[in-house]
Amino acid sequence: MSEMIRLSVFRYDPEKGGKPSMQAFEVPLLNSGMKLLDALNYIKWELDGSLTYRRSCGEGICGSDGLNINGVNGLACITPIVGLKQPIHVRPLPSMHVIRDLVVDMDHFFDQYRQIQPWLQTKTPVPEHERLQSPEDRARLDGSYECVLCGCCSTSCPSWWWNGDRFLGPAALLHANRWIVDSRDGATGERLDQVEDAFRLYRCHQIMNCMEACPKELNPTAAINHIKRKLLARKS
Ligand code: SF4
Ligand code: SF4
Ligand code: FES
């Protein structure tokens, strides 16, 4: 008989009313490389089809299955189940409005991402071919472009919990920095103007939860510090 894995999963269905609760499940350990997403899929497909959660790629690329796993944010599809303390507590991302079960409302998170205008802005004529970049300049985007917008960082940030309406949060600021350092972009000044604000940028108090939470091992704190240094440099 297979080894059984115990989980305690957050359940909430506003259409049915009632309070949120944790529901216990047991799933078989399917193989030694089993991920948490495999366990959630087993529950949905074999035990309780009403369990609701987001997922798509299963490979840590789409960013849709950010969850709070035993108190730590992460992507279910790349979190190995072996080694997790049991019962494994699976909850929605913290501080977010729950739509149902493990699905949270990401509208505000993506609205903040849109606010930093995450696209190339140029003031020079369109070249015949692509806009070229040296290998060194391209390397400066490492540590930013890998972000999958899962929200694990922002939803682990106390400053974002308390001031998320005005503080852009680590994910949006990581992307703001991604365009600020892009050698092809011509809107650096405007981008710095846009974030230079006591709340939008400076509500980051260097708590570094964001870095700890990122399942892609990115460092939003360093990106935020880089923006602050750029702002300081242009003042002097
Ligand atoms: S370093 Fe800044 S953005 Fe990251 S968790 Fe701390 S306050 Fe939030
Ligand atoms: S920086 Fe990391 S935790 Fe934050 S949204 Fe991007 S991939 Fe997710
Ligand atoms: S399912 Fe796409 S990142 Fe996990």
CSV table of N, CA, C and O and ligand atoms in Angstrom, one decimal, residues 157 159 167 170 204-210 221 224, ligand 1:
chain,number,residue,atom,x,y,z
A,157,CYS,N,4.8,40.6,2.0
A,157,CYS,CA,5.4,41.9,2.4
A,157,CYS,C,4.5,42.6,3.4
A,157,CYS,O,3.4,43.1,3.0
A,159,SER,N,4.7,45.6,4.5
A,159,SER,CA,4.4,47.0,4.0
A,159,SER,C,3.2,46.9,3.0
A,159,SER,O,2.4,47.8,2.9
A,167,PHE,N,1.5,51.6,-1.8
A,167,PHE,CA,2.8,51.0,-2.0
A,167,PHE,C,2.8,50.0,-3.2
A,167,PHE,O,1.9,49.1,-3.2
A,170,PRO,N,6.8,44.6,-3.9
A,170,PRO,CA,8.1,44.1,-4.5
A,170,PRO,C,8.0,43.6,-5.9
A,170,PRO,O,8.9,43.8,-6.7
A,204,CYS,N,8.9,50.6,1.2
A,204,CYS,CA,9.7,49.4,1.5
A,204,CYS,C,10.7,49.7,2.6
A,204,CYS,O,11.5,50.6,2.6
A,205,HIS,N,10.6,48.8,3.6
A,205,HIS,CA,11.4,49.0,4.8
A,205,HIS,C,12.5,47.9,4.9
A,205,HIS,O,13.0,47.7,6.0
A,206,GLN,N,12.8,47.3,3.8
A,206,GLN,CA,13.9,46.4,3.8
A,206,GLN,C,13.7,45.2,4.7
A,206,GLN,O,14.6,44.7,5.3
A,207,ILE,N,12.5,44.7,4.8
A,207,ILE,CA,12.2,43.6,5.7
A,207,ILE,C,12.6,42.3,5.0
A,207,ILE,O,12.9,41.3,5.7
A,208,MET,N,12.7,42.3,3.7
A,208,MET,CA,13.2,41.2,2.9
A,208,MET,C,12.4,39.9,2.9
A,208,MET,O,12.9,38.9,2.5
A,209,ASN,N,11.2,40.0,3.4
A,209,ASN,CA,10.3,38.8,3.2
A,209,ASN,C,10.1,38.4,1.8
A,209,ASN,O,10.0,37.3,1.4
A,210,CYS,N,10.1,39.4,0.9
A,210,CYS,CA,9.9,39.2,-0.5
A,210,CYS,C,11.0,38.3,-1.1
A,210,CYS,O,10.7,37.4,-1.9
A,221,THR,N,14.2,43.0,-3.2
A,221,THR,CA,14.8,44.0,-2.3
A,221,THR,C,16.0,44.7,-3.0
A,221,THR,O,16.1,45.9,-2.9
A,224,ILE,N,14.7,47.1,-5.6
A,224,ILE,CA,14.2,48.3,-5.0
A,224,ILE,C,15.3,49.2,-4.5
A,224,ILE,O,15.3,50.4,-4.7
B,1,SF4,S1,12.1,44.3,1.4
B,1,SF4,FE1,10.6,45.9,1.0
B,1,SF4,S2,9.3,45.0,-0.6
B,1,SF4,FE2,10.5,43.3,0.3
B,1,SF4,S3,9.2,42.5,1.9
B,1,SF4,FE3,10.5,44.0,2.8
B,1,SF4,S4,9.3,45.9,2.8
B,1,SF4,FE4,8.3,44.5,1.4
